[in-house]
Coordinates of C-alpha atoms in Angstrom, one line a residue:
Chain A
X15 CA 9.7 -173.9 -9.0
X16 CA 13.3 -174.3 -8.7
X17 CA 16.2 -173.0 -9.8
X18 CA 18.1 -176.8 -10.4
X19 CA 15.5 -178.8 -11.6
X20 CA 12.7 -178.9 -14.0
X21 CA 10.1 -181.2 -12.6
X22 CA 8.4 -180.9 -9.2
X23 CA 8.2 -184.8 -8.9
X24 CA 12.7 -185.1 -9.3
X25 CA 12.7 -181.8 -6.9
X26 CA 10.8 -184.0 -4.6
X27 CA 13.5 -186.8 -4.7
X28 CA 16.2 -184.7 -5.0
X29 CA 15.2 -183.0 -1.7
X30 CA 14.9 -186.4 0.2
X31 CA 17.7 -187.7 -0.9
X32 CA 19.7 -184.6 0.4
X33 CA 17.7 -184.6 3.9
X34 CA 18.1 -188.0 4.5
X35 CA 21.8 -187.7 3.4
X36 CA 21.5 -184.8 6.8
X37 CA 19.8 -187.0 9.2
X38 CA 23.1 -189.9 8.1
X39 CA 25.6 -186.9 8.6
X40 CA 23.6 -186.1 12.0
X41 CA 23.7 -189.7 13.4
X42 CA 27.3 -189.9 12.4
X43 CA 28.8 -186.9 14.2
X44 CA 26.3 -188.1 17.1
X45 CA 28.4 -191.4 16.9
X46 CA 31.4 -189.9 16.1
X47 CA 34.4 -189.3 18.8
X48 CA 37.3 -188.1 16.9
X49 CA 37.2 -184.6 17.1
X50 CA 39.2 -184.3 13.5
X51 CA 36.1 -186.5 12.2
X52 CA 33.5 -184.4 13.8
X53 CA 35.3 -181.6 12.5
X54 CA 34.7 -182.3 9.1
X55 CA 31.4 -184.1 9.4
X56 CA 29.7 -180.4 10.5
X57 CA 31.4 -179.1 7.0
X58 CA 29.6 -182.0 5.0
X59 CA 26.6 -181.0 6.8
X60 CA 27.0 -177.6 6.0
X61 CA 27.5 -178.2 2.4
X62 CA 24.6 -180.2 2.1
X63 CA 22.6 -177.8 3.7
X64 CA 23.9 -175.5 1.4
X65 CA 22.8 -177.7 -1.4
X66 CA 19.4 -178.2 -0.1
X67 CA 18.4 -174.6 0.1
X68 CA 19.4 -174.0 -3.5
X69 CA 16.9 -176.6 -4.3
X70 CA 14.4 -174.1 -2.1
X71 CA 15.2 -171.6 -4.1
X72 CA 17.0 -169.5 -1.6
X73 CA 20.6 -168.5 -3.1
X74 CA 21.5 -166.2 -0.1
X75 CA 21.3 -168.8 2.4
X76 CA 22.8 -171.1 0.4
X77 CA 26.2 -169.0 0.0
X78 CA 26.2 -167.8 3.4
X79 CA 25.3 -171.9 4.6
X80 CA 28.2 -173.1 2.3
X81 CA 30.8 -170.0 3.1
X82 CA 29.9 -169.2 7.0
X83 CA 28.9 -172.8 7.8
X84 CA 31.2 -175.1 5.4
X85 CA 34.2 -172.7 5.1
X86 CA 35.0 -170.0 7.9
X87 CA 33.5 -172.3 10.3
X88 CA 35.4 -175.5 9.5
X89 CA 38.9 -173.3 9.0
X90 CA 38.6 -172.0 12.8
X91 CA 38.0 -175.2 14.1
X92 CA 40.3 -177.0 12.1
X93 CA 43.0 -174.0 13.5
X94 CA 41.7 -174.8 17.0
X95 CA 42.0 -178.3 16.8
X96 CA 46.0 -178.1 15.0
X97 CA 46.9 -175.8 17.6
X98 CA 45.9 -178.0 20.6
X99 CA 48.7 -180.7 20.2
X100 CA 47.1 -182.9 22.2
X101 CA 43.8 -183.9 20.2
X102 CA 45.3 -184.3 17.2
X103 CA 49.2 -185.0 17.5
X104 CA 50.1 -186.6 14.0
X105 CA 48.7 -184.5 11.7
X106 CA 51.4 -182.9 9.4
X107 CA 50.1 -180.8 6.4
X108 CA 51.0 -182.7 3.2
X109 CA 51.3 -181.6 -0.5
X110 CA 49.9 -178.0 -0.9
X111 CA 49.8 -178.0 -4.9
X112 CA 46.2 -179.6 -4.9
X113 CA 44.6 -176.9 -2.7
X114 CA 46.2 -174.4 -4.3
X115 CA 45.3 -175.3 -7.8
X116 CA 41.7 -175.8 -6.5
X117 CA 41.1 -171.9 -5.3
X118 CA 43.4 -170.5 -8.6
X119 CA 40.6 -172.5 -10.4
X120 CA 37.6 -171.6 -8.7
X121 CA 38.9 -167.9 -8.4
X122 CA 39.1 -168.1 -12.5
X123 CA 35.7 -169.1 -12.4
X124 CA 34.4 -167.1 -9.8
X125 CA 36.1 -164.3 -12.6
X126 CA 34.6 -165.1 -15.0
X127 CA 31.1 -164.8 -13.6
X128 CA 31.9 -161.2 -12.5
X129 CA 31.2 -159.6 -16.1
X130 CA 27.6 -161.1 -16.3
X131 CA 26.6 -159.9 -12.9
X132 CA 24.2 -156.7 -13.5
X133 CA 25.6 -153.0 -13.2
X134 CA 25.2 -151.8 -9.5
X135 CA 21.8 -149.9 -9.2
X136 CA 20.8 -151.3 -12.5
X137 CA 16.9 -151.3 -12.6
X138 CA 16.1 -153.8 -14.8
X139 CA 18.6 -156.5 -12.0
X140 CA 16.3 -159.4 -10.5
X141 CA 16.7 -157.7 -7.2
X142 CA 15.4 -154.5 -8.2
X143 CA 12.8 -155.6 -10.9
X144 CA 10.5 -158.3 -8.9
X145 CA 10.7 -158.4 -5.1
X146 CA 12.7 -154.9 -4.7
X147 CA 10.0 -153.0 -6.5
X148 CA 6.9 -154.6 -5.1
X149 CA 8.3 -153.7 -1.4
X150 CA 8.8 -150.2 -2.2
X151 CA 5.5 -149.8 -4.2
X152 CA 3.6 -151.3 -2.0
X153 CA 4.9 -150.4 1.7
X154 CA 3.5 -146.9 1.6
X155 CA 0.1 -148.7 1.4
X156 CA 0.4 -152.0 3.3
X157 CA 2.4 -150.7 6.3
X158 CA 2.8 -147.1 6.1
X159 CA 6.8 -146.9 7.6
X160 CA 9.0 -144.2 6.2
X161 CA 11.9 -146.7 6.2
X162 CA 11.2 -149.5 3.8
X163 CA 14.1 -151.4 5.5
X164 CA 12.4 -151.6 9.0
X165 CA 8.5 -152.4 7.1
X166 CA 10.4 -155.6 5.1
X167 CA 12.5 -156.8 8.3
X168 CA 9.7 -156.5 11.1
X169 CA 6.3 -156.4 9.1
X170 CA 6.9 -158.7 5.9
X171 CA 9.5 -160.8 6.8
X172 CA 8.5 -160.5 10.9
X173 CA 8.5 -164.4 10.9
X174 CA 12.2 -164.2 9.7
X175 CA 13.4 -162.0 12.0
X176 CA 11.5 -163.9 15.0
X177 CA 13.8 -166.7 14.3
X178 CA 16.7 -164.0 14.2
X179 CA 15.7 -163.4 17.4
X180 CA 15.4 -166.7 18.8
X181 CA 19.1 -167.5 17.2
X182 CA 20.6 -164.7 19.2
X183 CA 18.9 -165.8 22.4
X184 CA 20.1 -169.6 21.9
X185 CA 23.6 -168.2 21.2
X186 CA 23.6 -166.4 24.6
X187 CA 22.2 -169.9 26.0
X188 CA 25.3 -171.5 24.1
X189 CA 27.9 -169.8 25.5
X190 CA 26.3 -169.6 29.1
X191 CA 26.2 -173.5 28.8
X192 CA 29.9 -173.3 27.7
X193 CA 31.5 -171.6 29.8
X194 CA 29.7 -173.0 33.4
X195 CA 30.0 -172.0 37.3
X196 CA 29.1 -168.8 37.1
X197 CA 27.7 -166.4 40.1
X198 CA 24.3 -166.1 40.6
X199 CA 24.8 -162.9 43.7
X200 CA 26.5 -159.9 43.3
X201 CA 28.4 -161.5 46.6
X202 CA 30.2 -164.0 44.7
X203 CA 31.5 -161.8 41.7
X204 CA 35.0 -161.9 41.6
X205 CA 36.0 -158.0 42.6
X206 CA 38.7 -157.9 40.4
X207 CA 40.6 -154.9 40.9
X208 CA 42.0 -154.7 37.2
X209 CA 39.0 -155.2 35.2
X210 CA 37.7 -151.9 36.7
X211 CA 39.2 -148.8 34.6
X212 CA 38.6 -146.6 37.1
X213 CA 39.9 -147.6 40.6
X214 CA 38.2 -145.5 42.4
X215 CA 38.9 -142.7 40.0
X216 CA 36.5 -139.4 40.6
X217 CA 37.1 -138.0 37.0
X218 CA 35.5 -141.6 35.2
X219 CA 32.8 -141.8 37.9
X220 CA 31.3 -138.1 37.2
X221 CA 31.3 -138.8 33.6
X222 CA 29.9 -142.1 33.7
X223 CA 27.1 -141.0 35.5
X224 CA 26.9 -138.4 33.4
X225 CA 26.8 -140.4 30.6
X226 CA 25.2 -143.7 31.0
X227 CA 21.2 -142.0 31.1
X228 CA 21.9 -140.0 28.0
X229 CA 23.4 -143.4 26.6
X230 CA 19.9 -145.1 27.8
X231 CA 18.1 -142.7 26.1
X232 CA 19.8 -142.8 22.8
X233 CA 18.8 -146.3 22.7
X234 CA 15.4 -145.6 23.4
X235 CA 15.6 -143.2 20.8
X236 CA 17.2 -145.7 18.4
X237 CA 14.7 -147.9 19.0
X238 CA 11.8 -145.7 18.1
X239 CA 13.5 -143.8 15.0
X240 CA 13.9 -147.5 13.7
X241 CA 10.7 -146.5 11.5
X242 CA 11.4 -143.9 10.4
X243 CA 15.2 -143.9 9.5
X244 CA 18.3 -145.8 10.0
X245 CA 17.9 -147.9 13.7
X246 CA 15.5 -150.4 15.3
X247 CA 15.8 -152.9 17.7
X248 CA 19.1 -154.6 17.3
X249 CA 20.9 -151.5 17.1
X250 CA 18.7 -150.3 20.4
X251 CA 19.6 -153.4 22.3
X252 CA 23.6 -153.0 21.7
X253 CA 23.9 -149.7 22.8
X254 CA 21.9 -150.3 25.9
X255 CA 24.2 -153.4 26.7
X256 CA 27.2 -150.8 26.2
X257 CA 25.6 -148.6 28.6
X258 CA 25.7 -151.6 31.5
X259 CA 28.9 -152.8 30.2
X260 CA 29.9 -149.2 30.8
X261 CA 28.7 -148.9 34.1
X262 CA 30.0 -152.9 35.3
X263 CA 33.9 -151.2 34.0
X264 CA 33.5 -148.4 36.1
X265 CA 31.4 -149.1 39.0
X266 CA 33.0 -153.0 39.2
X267 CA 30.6 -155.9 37.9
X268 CA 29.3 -156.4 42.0
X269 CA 27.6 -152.9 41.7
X270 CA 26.0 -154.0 38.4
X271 CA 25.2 -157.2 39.1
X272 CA 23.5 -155.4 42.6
X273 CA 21.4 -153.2 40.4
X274 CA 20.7 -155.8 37.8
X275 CA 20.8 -158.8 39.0
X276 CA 21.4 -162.2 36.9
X277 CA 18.5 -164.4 37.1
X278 CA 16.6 -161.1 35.6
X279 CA 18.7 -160.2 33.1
X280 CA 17.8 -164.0 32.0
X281 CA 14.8 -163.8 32.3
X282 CA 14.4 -160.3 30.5
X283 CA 16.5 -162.1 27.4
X284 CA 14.0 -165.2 27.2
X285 CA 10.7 -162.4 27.9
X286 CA 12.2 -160.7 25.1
X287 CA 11.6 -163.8 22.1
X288 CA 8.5 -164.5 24.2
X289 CA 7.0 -161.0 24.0
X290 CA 7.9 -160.8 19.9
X291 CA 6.0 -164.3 19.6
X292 CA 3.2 -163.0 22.0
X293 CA 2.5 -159.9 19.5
X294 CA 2.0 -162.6 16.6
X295 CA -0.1 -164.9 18.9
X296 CA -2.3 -161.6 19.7
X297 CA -2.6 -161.4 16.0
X298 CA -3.9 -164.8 15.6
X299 CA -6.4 -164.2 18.9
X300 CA -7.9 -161.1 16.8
X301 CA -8.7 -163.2 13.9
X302 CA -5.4 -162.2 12.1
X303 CA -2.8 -164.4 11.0
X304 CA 0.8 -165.3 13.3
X305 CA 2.7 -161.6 13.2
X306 CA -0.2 -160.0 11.2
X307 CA -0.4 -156.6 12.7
X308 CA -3.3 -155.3 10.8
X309 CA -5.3 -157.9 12.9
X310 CA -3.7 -155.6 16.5
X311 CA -6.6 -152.9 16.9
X312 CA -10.0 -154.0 16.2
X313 CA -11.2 -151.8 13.5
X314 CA -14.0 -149.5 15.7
X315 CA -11.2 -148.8 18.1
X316 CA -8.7 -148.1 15.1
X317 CA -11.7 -145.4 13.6
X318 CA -11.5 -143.6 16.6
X319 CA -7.8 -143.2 16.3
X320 CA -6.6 -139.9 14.8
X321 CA -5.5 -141.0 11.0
X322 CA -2.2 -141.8 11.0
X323 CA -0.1 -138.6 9.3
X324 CA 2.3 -141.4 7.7
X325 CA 0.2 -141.8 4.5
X326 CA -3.7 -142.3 3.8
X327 CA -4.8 -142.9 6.6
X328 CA -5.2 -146.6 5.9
X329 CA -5.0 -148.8 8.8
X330 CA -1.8 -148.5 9.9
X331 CA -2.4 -147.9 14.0
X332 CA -1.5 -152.0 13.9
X333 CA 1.6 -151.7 11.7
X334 CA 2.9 -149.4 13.8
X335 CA 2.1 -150.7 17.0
X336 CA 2.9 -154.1 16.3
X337 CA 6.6 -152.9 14.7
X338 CA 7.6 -151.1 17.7
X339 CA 6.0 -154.0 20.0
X340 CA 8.5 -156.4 18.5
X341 CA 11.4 -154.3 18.1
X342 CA 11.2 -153.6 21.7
X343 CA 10.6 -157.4 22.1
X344 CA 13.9 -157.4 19.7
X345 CA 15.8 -154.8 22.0
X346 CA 15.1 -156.7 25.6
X347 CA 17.3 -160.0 24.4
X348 CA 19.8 -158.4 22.8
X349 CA 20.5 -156.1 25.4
X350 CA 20.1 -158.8 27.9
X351 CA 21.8 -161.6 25.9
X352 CA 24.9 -159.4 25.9
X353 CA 24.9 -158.2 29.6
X354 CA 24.3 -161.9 30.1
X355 CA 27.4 -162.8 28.5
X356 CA 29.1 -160.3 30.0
X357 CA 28.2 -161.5 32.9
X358 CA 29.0 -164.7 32.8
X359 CA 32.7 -163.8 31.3
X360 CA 33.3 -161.1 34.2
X361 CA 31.8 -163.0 36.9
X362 CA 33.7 -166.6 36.3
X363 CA 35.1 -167.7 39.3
X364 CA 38.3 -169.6 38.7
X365 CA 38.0 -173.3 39.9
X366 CA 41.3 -172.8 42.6
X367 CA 39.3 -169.7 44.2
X368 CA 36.1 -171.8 44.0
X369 CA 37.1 -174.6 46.0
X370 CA 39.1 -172.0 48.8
X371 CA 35.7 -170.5 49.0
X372 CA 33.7 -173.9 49.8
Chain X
X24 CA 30.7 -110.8 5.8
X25 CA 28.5 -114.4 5.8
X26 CA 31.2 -115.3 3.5
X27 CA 33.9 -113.9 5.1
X28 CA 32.7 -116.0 8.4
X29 CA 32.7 -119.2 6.7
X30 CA 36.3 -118.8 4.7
X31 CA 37.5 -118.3 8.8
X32 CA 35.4 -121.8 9.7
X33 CA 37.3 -123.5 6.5
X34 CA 41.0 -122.1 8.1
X35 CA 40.0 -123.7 11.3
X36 CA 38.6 -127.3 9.9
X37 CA 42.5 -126.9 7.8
X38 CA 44.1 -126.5 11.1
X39 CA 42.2 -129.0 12.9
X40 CA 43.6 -131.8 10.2
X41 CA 46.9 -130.6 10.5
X42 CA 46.0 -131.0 14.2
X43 CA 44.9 -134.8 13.7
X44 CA 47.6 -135.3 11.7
X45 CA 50.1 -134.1 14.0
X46 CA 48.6 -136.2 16.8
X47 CA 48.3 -139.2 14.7
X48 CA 52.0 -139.2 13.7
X49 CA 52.6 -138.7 17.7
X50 CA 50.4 -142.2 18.1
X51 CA 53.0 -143.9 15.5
X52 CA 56.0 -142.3 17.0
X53 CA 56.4 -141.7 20.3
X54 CA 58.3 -143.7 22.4
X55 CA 55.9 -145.1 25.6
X56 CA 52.0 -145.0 26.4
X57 CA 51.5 -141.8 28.0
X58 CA 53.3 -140.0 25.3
X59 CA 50.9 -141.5 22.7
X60 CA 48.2 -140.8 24.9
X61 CA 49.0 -137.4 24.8
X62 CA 49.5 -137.6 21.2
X63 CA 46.0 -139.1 21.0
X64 CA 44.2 -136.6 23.5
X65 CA 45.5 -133.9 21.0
X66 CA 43.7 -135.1 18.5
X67 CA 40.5 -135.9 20.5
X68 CA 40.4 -132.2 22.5
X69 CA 42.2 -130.2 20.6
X70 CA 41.4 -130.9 16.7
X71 CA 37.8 -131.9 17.7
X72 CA 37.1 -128.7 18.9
X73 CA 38.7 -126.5 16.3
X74 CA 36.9 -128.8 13.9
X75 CA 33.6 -128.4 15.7
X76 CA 34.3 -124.5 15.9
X77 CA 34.8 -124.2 12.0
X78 CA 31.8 -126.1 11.0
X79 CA 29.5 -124.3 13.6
X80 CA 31.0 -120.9 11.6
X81 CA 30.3 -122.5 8.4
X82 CA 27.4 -123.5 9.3
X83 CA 25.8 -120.5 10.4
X84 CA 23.0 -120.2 12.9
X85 CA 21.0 -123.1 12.4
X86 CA 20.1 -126.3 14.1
X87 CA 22.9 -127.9 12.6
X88 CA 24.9 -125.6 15.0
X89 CA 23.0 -126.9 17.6
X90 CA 23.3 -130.3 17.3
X91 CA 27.8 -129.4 16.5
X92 CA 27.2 -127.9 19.8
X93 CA 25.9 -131.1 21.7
X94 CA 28.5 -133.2 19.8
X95 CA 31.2 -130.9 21.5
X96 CA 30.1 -131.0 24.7
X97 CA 30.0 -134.9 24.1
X98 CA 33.4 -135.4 23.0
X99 CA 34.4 -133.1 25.3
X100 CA 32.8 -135.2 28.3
X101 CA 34.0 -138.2 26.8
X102 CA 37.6 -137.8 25.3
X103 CA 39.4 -136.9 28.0
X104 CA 37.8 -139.3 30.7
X105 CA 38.7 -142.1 28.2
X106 CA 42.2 -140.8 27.6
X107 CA 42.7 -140.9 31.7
X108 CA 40.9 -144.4 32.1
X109 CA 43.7 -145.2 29.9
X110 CA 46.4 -143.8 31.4
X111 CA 45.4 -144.9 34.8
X112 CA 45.0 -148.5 33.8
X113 CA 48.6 -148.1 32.2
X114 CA 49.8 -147.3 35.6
X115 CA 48.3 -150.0 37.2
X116 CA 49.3 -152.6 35.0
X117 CA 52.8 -151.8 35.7
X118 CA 54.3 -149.3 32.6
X119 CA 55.9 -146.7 33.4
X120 CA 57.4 -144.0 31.6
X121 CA 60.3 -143.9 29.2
X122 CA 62.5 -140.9 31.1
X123 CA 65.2 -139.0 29.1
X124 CA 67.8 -138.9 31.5
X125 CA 70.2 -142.0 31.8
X126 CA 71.3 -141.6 34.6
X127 CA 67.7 -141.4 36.4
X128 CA 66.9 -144.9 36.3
X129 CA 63.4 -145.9 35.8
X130 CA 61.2 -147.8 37.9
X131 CA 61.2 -150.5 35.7
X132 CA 64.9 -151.0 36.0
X133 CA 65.6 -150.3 39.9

């Protein structure tokens, strides 16, 4: 049922022609060894990816695809690129009256839409008349959370935000993979004198230690109150990072790195996507399906459990279980994603001090 | 008298904004780092806790006072260690301050 096209069979077509127009761009860039031409091949990609999710029926993605992917994206690079005289040395910009007439048109039309776009709040808008009121109707019932926001993000859509998850972890793998010869022991950080704020400083020791449990805590805090209000496990796993980023400015990264060491602040980032996926594999070994909660607690073990004081009493041990199971899961690799990075910016040793070392 | 209380907690929250004002003026106008530091801590110590003071009187007794109480002690832990972890690393990466007197040269220019 798409938006574009009438018949499933020309969908069909359609959406073949666009992914194997993909697989061509992919081969190309592959091939490719200009870096202006790989440049612009990832924003045709984008833009066809764009196009193809608006044949699934997925709008969202499709803007964010075709503004993130095919526009931000492509300007930074292309910036990058014209700033680095070397790769591209005899490039000048040319006329500027075709681009400019281009956006004054699409800003018209983008305009012109505005008026037909529904009041904000109005009830009887597509997001509040379908999907929007079937969540809140039903969540009291089918997953029992205060916050509807948390029972959508890890209970309905759990599957989506697994793959958020995973996308934050292979980010962190990215840039580790970027940016190369890093430490491995606290030994071999670099103590470098002015990335520490405090120098030996009595006043910011006292109130970091002061301050770093009760920042701990707070997360752990956030991280439960995710079902019930405003927070969850992304928010959880930033402000933990902030607490070791804290304590790496003020102690110096050695003492951090002592305390936490790198391999297990890797490994807690990769157990934290494994331990989300394990809670929907548990599912599937209780005879639920992947991520189905409900499936947790066998039902004679779930009757002996006091009834939940959310609402009704219905089954909703699992839900709860399972939501704070994966936003924990959620919390370990952002928090160790970040002190990762962190990591693997603070510790860099330069290549000169490298080599004196060896 | 309850009333009375809370029109005192409403003159303190005013001052406390003339407070931040004052120290946010300081930020755009002083002439070197530590002076805007100053400026800043102002505003961080001093309106925050004239602003924490006229709430907790407008609020009354209440666990909203409680929890303006934690918040103080918060800002108060955390304000002025920030403002010195900024000063010090100011000093360390070489500024020093602007002095008034010509003819007591600075560090910068001996």
């Amino acid at each position: 049922m798409s938006l574009l096209l009438a018949s499933p069979e020309l969908e069909l077509v359609f959406s073949a022609l666009l992914l194997t127009l993909v697989a061509g761009l992919v081969v190309a860039l592959l091939a490719a060894r200009s870096v202006l031409t790989c440049i612009l091949l990832m924003s045709a990609f984008s833009l066809t990816m764009a196009l193809w999710l608006m044949t699934m029926d997925a709008p969202d993605v499709a803007f964010t695809e075709a503004s993130v992917g095919a526009g931000v994206s492509t300007m930074i690079l292309l910036g990058a690129a014209l700033s680095s005289t070397d790769v591209i040395p005899s490039l000048r910009p040319g006329r500027l009256w075709f681009p400019a007439v281009a956006c004054l048109a699409a800003f018209i039309g983008m305009a012109l839409i505005v008026p037909d776009l529904p009041v904000f709040g109005d009830p009887g808008s597509p997001p509040s008349a379908y999907v929007g009121r079937l969540y809140l109707e039903q969540t009291p019932h089918d997953i029992g959370a205060p916050n509807v926001v948390t029972a959508v993000l890890a209970s309905y859509r759990g599957f989506d935000t697994l793959g958020e998850t995973t996308v934050i972890f292979a980010a962190g793998v990215g840039v580790l993979l970027l940016l190369g010869g890093q430490v491995r022991s606290p030994d071999a950080a670099p103590e470098d004198v002015s990335l520490r704020a405090s120098a030996g400083s009595p006043v910011l020791s006292v109130a970091a230690r002061l301050l770093i449990p009760i920042i701990c805590l707070y997360a752990f805090y956030v991280l439960a109150h995710g079902e019930f209000g405003a927070g969850g496990g992304f928010q959880a796993g930033v402000i933990l990072a902030a607490a070791l980023i804290l304590h790496a400015l003020v102690f110096g990264v050695r003492e951090t790195m002592k305390a936490l060491p790198v391999g297990v602040v890797r490994a807690c980032a990769a157990l934290g996507v494994l331990g989300y996926a394990a809670v929907g594999f548990l599912a599937i070994l209780n005879g639920g399906r992947f991520l189905d909660y409900d499936a947790l607690l066998s039902p004679v073990f779930e009757a002996g459990l006091p009834s939940s004081h959310l609402a009704g009493g219905h089954h909703h041990w699992g839900q709860r279980i399972g939501i704070l199971a994966i936003e924990t899961g959620v919390m370990l690799a952002v928090a160790s994603t970040m002190t990762a990075i962190f990591y693997a910016f603070t510790g860099r040793v330069s290549r000169s001090d490298a080599a004196g070392a060896s | 008298m309850a009333e009375a209380i809370g029109w005192i907690g409403a003159v303190l929250v005013i001052a406390a904004v003339g407070l931040s004002i004052a120290g946010a003026v300081g930020v755009l106008r002083f002439p070197d780092v530590y002076t805007r530091i100053h400026a800043a801590s102002i505003t961080d110590t001093g309106a925050a806790s004239l602003m924490t003071l006229g709430l907790l009187l407008m609020a009354g007794f209440s666990p909203a006072a409680i929890k303006l109480c934690i918040v103080w002690v918060f800002i108060m832990l955390t304000s002025p260690a920030a403002a010195h972890a900024l000063a010090g690393a100011a000093f360390g990466s070489g500024h020093r301050p602007v002095l008034a007197d010509p003819r007591q040269p600075s560090e910068d220019e001996a």
